[in-house]
Amino acid sequence: MSWAGRSAGEIASAVRRGEVSAAAVVEEHLDLIARRDPQVGAFRVVRKRAVEEARAVGERRDLADLPLAGVPVAVKDNLEVAGEAMRAGSAATADSPSPRDHEAVARLRAAGAIVVGLTNLPELGLVAFGDSVFGTVRNPWNPSRTAGGSSSGSAAAVAAGMVPIALGNDGMGSLRIPAAACGVYAVKPGAGLVPAPGDDWDGLSENGPLAARVPDLALALSVLAADPTLAESWRAGRRLEPAPRMLRSVWAGEDEVWDAPPPPAEVEPFDLRIAYAPQPLPTGLPMDREFRAAVRGAAETLRVAGHTVVEHERRLPFWLGPSTVATWLSRAAQAADALPAAGRAGGRGLDRRSRALARAGRLLRTLSLDGARGRARWQAYGADQWFGDADVLITPVLATVPPAAGGWRERGFARNAPANIRFAPATGPWNMCGWPALAVPIATHSSGLPIGVQLVAPPGGEPQLLGLAAQLEAAHPLVRPPGMSA
């Protein structure tokens, strides 16, 4: 039996029951990575020691209780993995190994997951494209197109079936953008739910999972959040307390043995007020007509599922766009300036793109135009007023199809900034206010690339997002890229 392409839930259940060893599962996935990644470029490092770590998981006394027992996962290369260098897509970073795991990685490992590799990202995670000094991440649907960014390799690895779950982070859309570009699921949690990246972009950035299935997404989020009530929240759009509670070592619950849940049943009906905004962007920013149609299609699917659905006709306030761009550029300057001066010197310096974005950010900070006032306004009351009385909002994730994969890092500001803004202007507002948002693959564009929609909820709305994503998944099952179905 082949385990590559199977869900994380299926793999973990089989490993817990002794039907397959964690080492065998990992070996099979490493073989698949060796065959597929040369065409995709998702991984900077493939960890051969993962097999040894899988054997150690197989010997754990609590194996039968681990929710992610033996599940291969990929980790974005801007999060610490013990024993591996964290390069963040840059030659200007240190190549010394990290002494310990980031807390999010540690939680995945505690749950039995095996880190099979570190995934590529654009330098310092600054842009929505996937090229860096370590290579170019290509879209598994069309290798001439970008996989999106900045969690580029994580999304591509899941889309190509090389792992069932990956870990990334999102400071202006960096989970949702590549998820939509590659046709997988990803959730940016609300502020404070999951341990944040070491550089959290002044609270803009959150760690979160990507997956090929909504139940796997919910399971991974529950582990990352140390909240077992999220694991089954996709079933009914609300937190569900497992009985008995999970192990303290995994979810910080009571120290009781966990019984695996029964096989997935149909999603339970629940009723939310859902607004849909096919064109939420301010005047002057166009939206692909097929992306607009996908939002309407998702809204109709949820109306048929029993929800109250209304159209949200107002566009995002014009002032929010410049504030979001200024915040992005200011964070680019901050990230570049945080690097050791020696790392930026000579041949080990930053890419031309990063230098240009950082220069623009420094200038804006000098002029006190760093976006802080607009962010505070949106966070305090603007987002809530614009969102209205809906429980969840549906928008497009992207505004155009993914552009060419390579060549961006050696281009300057005039090419990169407008291209990023045109490509993905609909995600940043929800980082600006810290609200949760989830990307759902919903259709296929006439270009042959996937189309994703974005579900957004006020703080605490992750269960509703997962429940709606499960209903959309049931009506529009995920499709793998050509040649990558197993």
Coordinates of C-alpha atoms in Angstrom, one line a residue:
M1 CA 0.0 0.0 0.0
S2 CA 1.3 3.5 -0.9
W3 CA 1.2 6.1 1.8
A4 CA 2.3 9.1 -0.3
G5 CA -0.7 11.1 -1.2
R6 CA -2.7 9.8 1.8
S7 CA -4.1 12.1 4.4
A8 CA -2.3 12.9 7.6
G9 CA -5.2 11.4 9.5
E10 CA -4.9 8.1 7.6
I11 CA -1.2 7.9 8.1
A12 CA -1.3 8.7 11.8
S13 CA -4.1 6.2 12.4
A14 CA -2.2 3.4 10.6
V15 CA 1.0 4.2 12.5
R16 CA -0.8 4.2 15.8
R17 CA -2.4 0.8 15.1
G18 CA 0.9 -0.7 13.9
E19 CA -0.2 -1.2 10.3
V20 CA 2.8 0.6 9.0
S21 CA 6.0 2.0 10.6
A22 CA 6.7 5.7 10.8
A23 CA 10.1 5.0 9.2
A24 CA 8.4 3.2 6.2
V25 CA 6.1 6.2 5.7
V26 CA 8.9 8.7 5.8
E27 CA 11.1 6.6 3.5
E28 CA 8.3 6.5 0.9
H29 CA 7.9 10.3 1.1
L30 CA 11.6 10.9 0.8
D31 CA 11.7 8.8 -2.3
L32 CA 8.8 10.8 -3.8
I33 CA 10.6 14.1 -2.9
A34 CA 13.7 12.8 -4.7
R35 CA 11.6 12.2 -7.9
R36 CA 9.4 15.3 -7.9
D37 CA 11.3 18.1 -6.2
P38 CA 13.9 18.6 -9.0
Q39 CA 11.0 19.9 -11.2
V40 CA 9.4 22.0 -8.4
G41 CA 12.2 23.3 -6.2
A42 CA 10.2 23.2 -3.0
F43 CA 13.0 22.2 -0.6
R44 CA 16.2 23.8 0.3
V45 CA 17.1 20.9 2.6
V46 CA 15.8 17.3 2.5
R47 CA 16.5 15.7 5.9
K48 CA 17.9 12.2 5.5
R49 CA 18.0 12.0 9.3
A50 CA 14.2 12.1 9.2
V51 CA 14.2 8.3 8.8
E52 CA 16.1 7.9 12.1
E53 CA 13.8 10.3 13.8
A54 CA 10.8 8.3 12.5
R55 CA 12.2 5.2 14.0
A56 CA 12.5 7.0 17.3
V57 CA 8.8 8.0 17.1
G58 CA 8.0 4.4 16.5
E59 CA 9.7 3.5 19.8
R60 CA 7.8 6.1 21.8
R61 CA 5.8 4.8 24.7
D62 CA 3.0 7.1 23.8
L63 CA 2.9 6.2 20.1
A64 CA -0.7 5.0 20.3
D65 CA -1.8 8.4 21.6
L66 CA 0.0 10.7 19.0
P67 CA -2.4 12.6 16.7
L68 CA 0.3 13.1 14.1
A69 CA 2.1 9.8 14.6
G70 CA 4.6 9.3 11.7
V71 CA 3.2 12.1 9.6
P72 CA 5.8 13.7 7.3
V73 CA 5.8 17.5 7.5
A74 CA 7.8 20.3 5.8
V75 CA 8.8 23.5 7.6
K76 CA 9.4 26.9 6.0
D77 CA 13.1 27.8 6.2
N78 CA 12.5 30.9 8.4
L79 CA 11.6 28.8 11.4
E80 CA 14.2 27.1 13.6
V81 CA 14.6 23.3 13.3
A82 CA 17.2 21.9 15.7
G83 CA 20.4 20.9 14.0
E84 CA 19.6 22.7 10.7
A85 CA 20.7 26.2 9.6
M86 CA 17.8 28.6 9.1
R87 CA 18.6 30.7 6.0
A88 CA 15.3 32.5 5.3
G89 CA 16.0 32.5 1.6
S90 CA 19.1 34.7 2.0
A91 CA 22.9 34.3 1.5
A92 CA 23.2 37.1 4.2
T93 CA 22.0 34.8 7.0
A94 CA 24.2 32.6 9.1
D95 CA 24.7 29.0 8.0
S96 CA 25.2 27.7 11.6
P97 CA 22.7 25.1 12.9
S98 CA 19.8 26.1 15.1
P99 CA 20.3 24.9 18.7
R100 CA 16.6 24.2 19.2
D101 CA 13.2 23.9 17.5
H102 CA 10.9 26.8 17.2
E103 CA 7.9 26.2 19.6
A104 CA 5.6 25.6 16.6
V105 CA 8.0 22.9 15.3
A106 CA 8.4 21.5 18.7
R107 CA 4.6 21.1 19.0
L108 CA 4.4 19.2 15.7
R109 CA 7.2 16.9 16.8
A110 CA 5.6 16.3 20.2
A111 CA 2.5 15.1 18.4
G112 CA 4.6 12.6 16.4
A113 CA 5.2 14.5 13.2
I114 CA 8.5 14.0 11.3
V115 CA 10.2 17.0 9.7
V116 CA 11.4 15.7 6.3
G117 CA 12.8 19.0 5.0
L118 CA 13.0 22.8 5.0
T119 CA 11.2 24.7 2.3
N120 CA 12.3 27.5 0.1
L121 CA 11.1 31.1 0.3
P122 CA 11.9 34.5 -1.2
E123 CA 14.6 36.3 0.7
L124 CA 13.4 37.2 4.2
G125 CA 9.9 36.4 3.1
L126 CA 9.4 39.8 1.7
V127 CA 7.4 39.1 -1.5
A128 CA 4.7 37.0 -3.0
F129 CA 7.1 35.2 -5.5
G130 CA 9.2 32.1 -4.8
D131 CA 12.7 32.8 -6.1
S132 CA 15.8 33.2 -4.0
V133 CA 19.6 32.6 -4.0
F134 CA 18.7 28.9 -3.2
G135 CA 16.6 28.4 -6.2
T136 CA 13.2 29.1 -7.7
V137 CA 10.0 27.4 -6.4
R138 CA 7.8 26.5 -9.4
N139 CA 4.1 26.0 -9.5
P140 CA 3.3 22.3 -9.7
W141 CA 0.4 23.1 -12.0
N142 CA 2.7 25.0 -14.5
P143 CA 6.4 25.1 -13.8
S144 CA 6.8 28.4 -15.8
R145 CA 4.6 30.2 -13.1
T146 CA 5.5 31.1 -9.6
A147 CA 4.2 29.1 -6.6
G148 CA 3.4 32.4 -4.9
G149 CA 5.0 33.4 -1.6
S150 CA 6.4 33.7 0.7
S151 CA 5.6 30.2 2.0
S152 CA 6.4 29.1 -1.5
G153 CA 8.0 25.8 -1.0
S154 CA 5.6 24.7 1.7
A155 CA 2.6 25.2 -0.6
A156 CA 4.3 23.6 -3.5
A157 CA 5.4 20.6 -1.5
V158 CA 1.8 19.9 -0.3
A159 CA 0.3 20.5 -3.8
A160 CA 2.8 18.1 -5.3
G161 CA 1.9 15.4 -2.8
M162 CA 5.4 15.4 -1.3
V163 CA 4.0 15.9 2.2
P164 CA 0.4 16.0 3.6
I165 CA 1.0 19.0 5.9
A166 CA 3.5 21.8 5.9
L167 CA 4.2 24.7 8.2
G168 CA 4.6 28.3 7.0
N169 CA 3.8 31.8 8.2
D170 CA 1.8 34.8 6.9
G171 CA 2.7 38.5 7.4
M172 CA 0.8 40.0 4.4
G173 CA -0.7 36.8 2.9
S174 CA 2.3 34.5 2.8
L175 CA 0.3 31.4 3.6
R176 CA -2.9 32.2 1.6
I177 CA -1.2 33.5 -1.5
P178 CA 0.9 30.4 -2.3
A179 CA -2.0 28.1 -1.2
A180 CA -4.3 29.8 -3.7
A181 CA -1.6 29.7 -6.4
C182 CA -0.9 26.0 -5.8
G183 CA -4.4 24.8 -5.1
V184 CA -4.2 23.8 -1.4
Y185 CA -5.7 24.8 1.9
A186 CA -4.0 27.2 4.4
V187 CA -5.1 29.1 7.5
K188 CA -3.6 32.2 8.9
P189 CA -4.7 32.1 12.6
G190 CA -5.8 35.1 14.5
A191 CA -3.4 36.9 16.7
G192 CA -2.1 34.9 19.6
L193 CA -3.5 31.5 18.8
V194 CA -0.3 29.9 17.6
P195 CA 3.3 30.7 18.7
A196 CA 4.5 33.4 16.3
P197 CA 7.7 33.5 14.3
G198 CA 10.8 34.9 15.9
D199 CA 10.5 38.0 13.7
D200 CA 6.7 38.5 13.7
W201 CA 6.8 41.7 11.8
D202 CA 5.5 43.7 14.8
G203 CA 2.6 41.4 15.2
L204 CA 1.6 41.1 11.5
S205 CA 2.9 37.6 11.0
E206 CA 1.4 34.3 12.3
N207 CA 2.6 30.7 11.9
G208 CA 0.0 28.3 10.4
P209 CA -0.5 25.1 8.5
L210 CA -1.0 24.2 4.9
A211 CA -2.7 20.9 3.9
A212 CA -4.4 19.1 1.1
R213 CA -7.5 18.3 3.1
V214 CA -9.5 20.4 5.6
P215 CA -9.5 17.7 8.4
D216 CA -5.7 17.7 8.2
L217 CA -5.6 21.5 8.3
A218 CA -7.8 21.5 11.4
L219 CA -5.7 18.7 13.1
A220 CA -2.5 20.5 12.4
L221 CA -3.9 23.8 13.7
S222 CA -5.1 22.1 16.9
V223 CA -1.6 20.8 17.5
L224 CA 0.0 24.2 16.8
A225 CA -2.5 26.0 19.0
A226 CA -2.3 23.4 21.8
D227 CA -6.1 23.4 21.5
P228 CA -7.7 19.9 21.0
T229 CA -11.1 21.5 20.5
L230 CA -10.0 22.7 17.1
A231 CA -9.2 19.2 15.8
E232 CA -12.8 18.3 14.9
S233 CA -14.1 21.8 14.5
W234 CA -14.4 21.4 10.8
R235 CA -17.4 19.1 11.4
A236 CA -19.8 21.7 12.7
G237 CA -18.1 25.1 12.6
R238 CA -17.5 25.2 16.3
R239 CA -15.0 23.9 18.9
L240 CA -15.7 20.3 19.9
E241 CA -14.3 18.9 23.1
P242 CA -12.8 15.4 22.5
A243 CA -13.6 12.7 24.9
P244 CA -11.4 11.8 26.7
R245 CA -9.2 14.8 26.6
M246 CA -5.8 14.6 24.8
L247 CA -2.4 14.0 26.3
R248 CA -0.8 16.9 28.2
S249 CA 2.5 16.3 26.2
V250 CA 0.7 17.0 23.0
W251 CA -2.1 19.5 23.6
A252 CA -1.6 20.7 27.2
G253 CA -4.8 18.9 28.2
E254 CA -5.3 16.5 31.0
D255 CA -2.9 13.5 31.2
E256 CA -5.4 11.0 29.8
V257 CA -5.1 8.6 26.8
W258 CA -6.6 9.8 23.6
D259 CA -8.9 7.6 21.5
A260 CA -8.8 8.2 17.8
P261 CA -12.0 9.8 16.5
P262 CA -14.4 7.7 14.5
P263 CA -14.2 7.8 10.7
P264 CA -15.2 11.1 9.3
A265 CA -19.0 11.5 9.0
E266 CA -20.8 14.1 6.9
V267 CA -20.3 17.7 7.9
E268 CA -23.0 18.7 10.4
P269 CA -25.3 21.5 9.2
F270 CA -24.9 24.9 10.9
D271 CA -26.1 28.4 9.9
L272 CA -24.0 31.5 9.6
R273 CA -24.5 34.9 8.0
I274 CA -22.0 35.0 5.2
A275 CA -21.1 38.0 3.1
Y276 CA -19.4 37.7 -0.3
A277 CA -17.3 40.4 -2.0
P278 CA -16.3 39.4 -5.5
Q279 CA -14.5 42.8 -5.9
P280 CA -13.4 44.2 -2.6
L281 CA -10.4 46.2 -3.9
P282 CA -10.4 50.0 -4.0
T283 CA -11.1 51.7 -7.3
G284 CA -8.1 51.4 -9.6
L285 CA -7.1 47.8 -8.6
P286 CA -8.6 45.3 -11.1
M287 CA -9.8 41.8 -10.2
D288 CA -9.7 38.9 -12.6
R289 CA -13.3 38.1 -13.7
E290 CA -12.9 34.3 -13.1
F291 CA -11.8 35.0 -9.5
R292 CA -14.9 37.1 -9.0
A293 CA -17.0 34.3 -10.4
A294 CA -15.3 31.8 -8.0
V295 CA -16.4 33.9 -5.1
R296 CA -20.0 33.9 -6.3
G297 CA -19.8 30.2 -6.8
A298 CA -18.5 29.6 -3.3
A299 CA -21.2 31.8 -1.9
E300 CA -23.9 29.8 -3.8
T301 CA -22.4 26.6 -2.5
L302 CA -22.7 27.8 1.1
R303 CA -26.2 29.2 0.5
V304 CA -27.3 25.7 -0.7
A305 CA -25.7 24.3 2.5
G306 CA -28.1 26.3 4.5
H307 CA -26.3 29.6 5.3
T308 CA -27.7 33.1 5.0
V309 CA -25.7 34.7 2.1
V310 CA -25.6 38.4 1.2
E311 CA -23.4 40.4 -1.2
H312 CA -21.0 42.9 0.3
E313 CA -20.9 45.6 -2.3
R314 CA -18.6 48.2 -0.5
R315 CA -15.0 48.2 -1.5
L316 CA -12.1 48.4 1.0
P317 CA -11.4 52.0 1.9
F318 CA -8.9 53.7 -0.4
W319 CA -6.6 54.9 2.5
L320 CA -6.1 51.3 3.6
G321 CA -4.1 50.4 0.4
P322 CA -1.3 52.9 0.9
S323 CA -1.2 52.1 4.6
T324 CA -0.8 48.4 3.9
V325 CA 1.9 49.0 1.3
A326 CA 3.8 51.4 3.6
T327 CA 3.6 48.8 6.4
W328 CA 5.0 46.1 4.1
L329 CA 7.9 48.2 3.0
S330 CA 8.7 49.4 6.5
R331 CA 8.8 45.8 7.6
A332 CA 11.1 45.0 4.7
A333 CA 13.5 47.7 6.0
Q334 CA 13.3 46.3 9.5
A335 CA 14.0 42.8 8.4
A336 CA 17.0 43.8 6.3
D337 CA 18.4 46.1 9.0
A338 CA 18.2 43.2 11.6
L339 CA 20.8 41.2 9.7
P340 CA 24.4 41.4 10.9
A341 CA 26.3 44.0 8.9
A342 CA 28.9 41.4 7.9
G343 CA 26.2 39.3 6.3
R344 CA 25.2 42.2 4.1
A345 CA 28.7 43.1 2.9
G346 CA 30.3 42.1 -0.3
G347 CA 29.2 39.0 -2.2
R348 CA 27.1 37.7 0.7
G349 CA 24.8 40.7 0.5
L350 CA 21.1 40.9 -0.1
D351 CA 19.4 40.5 -3.4
R352 CA 18.8 43.6 -5.5
R353 CA 15.0 43.2 -4.8
S354 CA 15.5 43.1 -1.1
R355 CA 17.8 46.1 -1.1
A356 CA 15.3 48.1 -3.1
L357 CA 12.4 47.3 -1.0
A358 CA 14.4 48.1 2.2
R359 CA 15.5 51.4 0.8
A360 CA 11.9 52.4 0.1
G361 CA 10.9 51.3 3.6
R362 CA 13.7 53.4 5.2
L363 CA 12.6 56.5 3.3
L364 CA 9.0 56.0 4.4
R365 CA 10.0 55.7 8.0
T366 CA 12.1 58.8 7.7
L367 CA 9.0 60.7 6.5
S368 CA 6.9 59.1 9.2
L369 CA 4.8 57.4 6.5
D370 CA 5.4 53.8 7.8
G371 CA 1.7 52.9 7.8
A372 CA 1.4 52.8 11.6
R373 CA -1.5 55.3 11.8
G374 CA -3.5 53.5 9.1
R375 CA -2.9 50.2 10.8
A376 CA -4.0 51.5 14.1
R377 CA -7.2 52.9 12.6
W378 CA -8.0 49.7 10.8
Q379 CA -7.3 47.6 13.8
A380 CA -9.3 49.8 16.3
Y381 CA -12.5 50.2 14.4
G382 CA -12.1 50.3 10.6
A383 CA -12.1 46.5 10.0
D384 CA -15.1 46.0 12.2
Q385 CA -17.1 48.8 10.5
W386 CA -16.3 47.7 7.0
F387 CA -16.9 44.0 7.7
G388 CA -20.4 44.7 8.9
D389 CA -22.7 42.2 10.6
A390 CA -21.6 39.0 8.8
D391 CA -20.0 36.1 10.6
V392 CA -17.7 35.3 7.7
L393 CA -16.7 37.2 4.5
I394 CA -15.7 35.5 1.2
T395 CA -13.2 37.4 -1.1
P396 CA -10.7 36.3 -3.8
V397 CA -7.2 35.6 -2.6
L398 CA -5.4 36.8 -5.7
A399 CA -6.3 39.4 -8.2
T400 CA -4.4 38.0 -11.2
V401 CA -3.0 34.5 -12.1
P402 CA 0.5 33.8 -10.8
P403 CA 3.2 35.5 -12.9
A404 CA 6.4 34.0 -14.2
A405 CA 8.4 32.0 -11.7
G406 CA 11.9 33.4 -11.9
G407 CA 14.0 36.5 -12.4
W408 CA 12.3 38.7 -9.8
R409 CA 15.1 38.8 -7.2
E410 CA 17.5 40.7 -9.5
R411 CA 14.9 43.2 -10.5
G412 CA 14.5 46.5 -8.7
F413 CA 11.7 48.3 -6.9
A414 CA 9.9 49.5 -10.1
R415 CA 9.3 45.9 -11.3
N416 CA 8.8 44.1 -8.0
A417 CA 6.5 46.4 -6.0
P418 CA 3.8 47.0 -8.6
A419 CA 3.9 43.3 -9.6
N420 CA 3.3 42.2 -6.0
I421 CA 0.5 44.7 -5.5
R422 CA -1.3 43.7 -8.7
F423 CA -0.9 40.0 -7.9
A424 CA -2.2 39.8 -4.3
P425 CA -3.7 42.9 -2.8
A426 CA -6.6 41.3 -1.0
T427 CA -4.8 39.5 1.8
G428 CA -2.8 42.2 3.7
P429 CA -5.8 43.9 5.3
W430 CA -6.4 40.9 7.5
N431 CA -2.8 41.0 8.8
M432 CA -3.2 44.6 9.5
C433 CA -6.0 43.9 12.0
G434 CA -5.0 40.4 13.1
W435 CA -8.1 38.6 12.0
P436 CA -8.1 34.9 11.0
A437 CA -8.3 34.0 7.3
L438 CA -8.3 30.8 5.3
A439 CA -7.6 30.0 1.7
V440 CA -9.8 27.4 -0.1
P441 CA -9.1 26.0 -3.6
I442 CA -12.5 26.2 -5.3
A443 CA -12.1 26.0 -9.1
T444 CA -9.7 25.9 -12.1
H445 CA -8.9 29.0 -14.1
S446 CA -9.0 29.0 -17.9
S447 CA -5.2 29.3 -17.7
G448 CA -5.2 25.8 -16.1
L449 CA -4.1 27.2 -12.7
P450 CA -6.1 26.8 -9.5
I451 CA -8.4 29.5 -8.1
G452 CA -8.7 30.0 -4.4
V453 CA -11.1 32.0 -2.3
Q454 CA -10.5 33.6 1.0
L455 CA -12.7 33.1 4.1
V456 CA -12.3 35.8 6.8
A457 CA -13.8 36.0 10.3
P458 CA -13.5 38.2 13.3
P459 CA -11.2 37.2 16.1
G460 CA -11.9 33.7 17.4
G461 CA -13.6 32.6 14.2
E462 CA -11.2 29.8 13.2
P463 CA -13.8 27.0 13.9
Q464 CA -16.3 28.7 11.6
L465 CA -13.7 29.1 8.9
L466 CA -12.8 25.4 9.1
G467 CA -16.4 24.4 9.1
L468 CA -17.2 26.4 5.9
A469 CA -14.0 25.2 4.3
A470 CA -15.1 21.6 4.9
Q471 CA -18.4 22.3 3.3
L472 CA -16.7 23.8 0.3
E473 CA -14.3 20.9 0.1
A474 CA -17.3 18.4 0.1
A475 CA -18.8 20.3 -2.9
H476 CA -15.5 21.0 -4.7
P477 CA -12.9 18.3 -3.9
L478 CA -9.3 19.2 -4.2
V479 CA -7.7 18.3 -7.5
R480 CA -4.0 17.5 -7.8
P481 CA -1.7 19.0 -10.4
P482 CA -1.3 16.8 -13.5
G483 CA 0.9 13.8 -12.9
M484 CA 1.0 14.3 -9.1
S485 CA -2.1 12.5 -7.9
A486 CA -0.2 9.8 -6.0

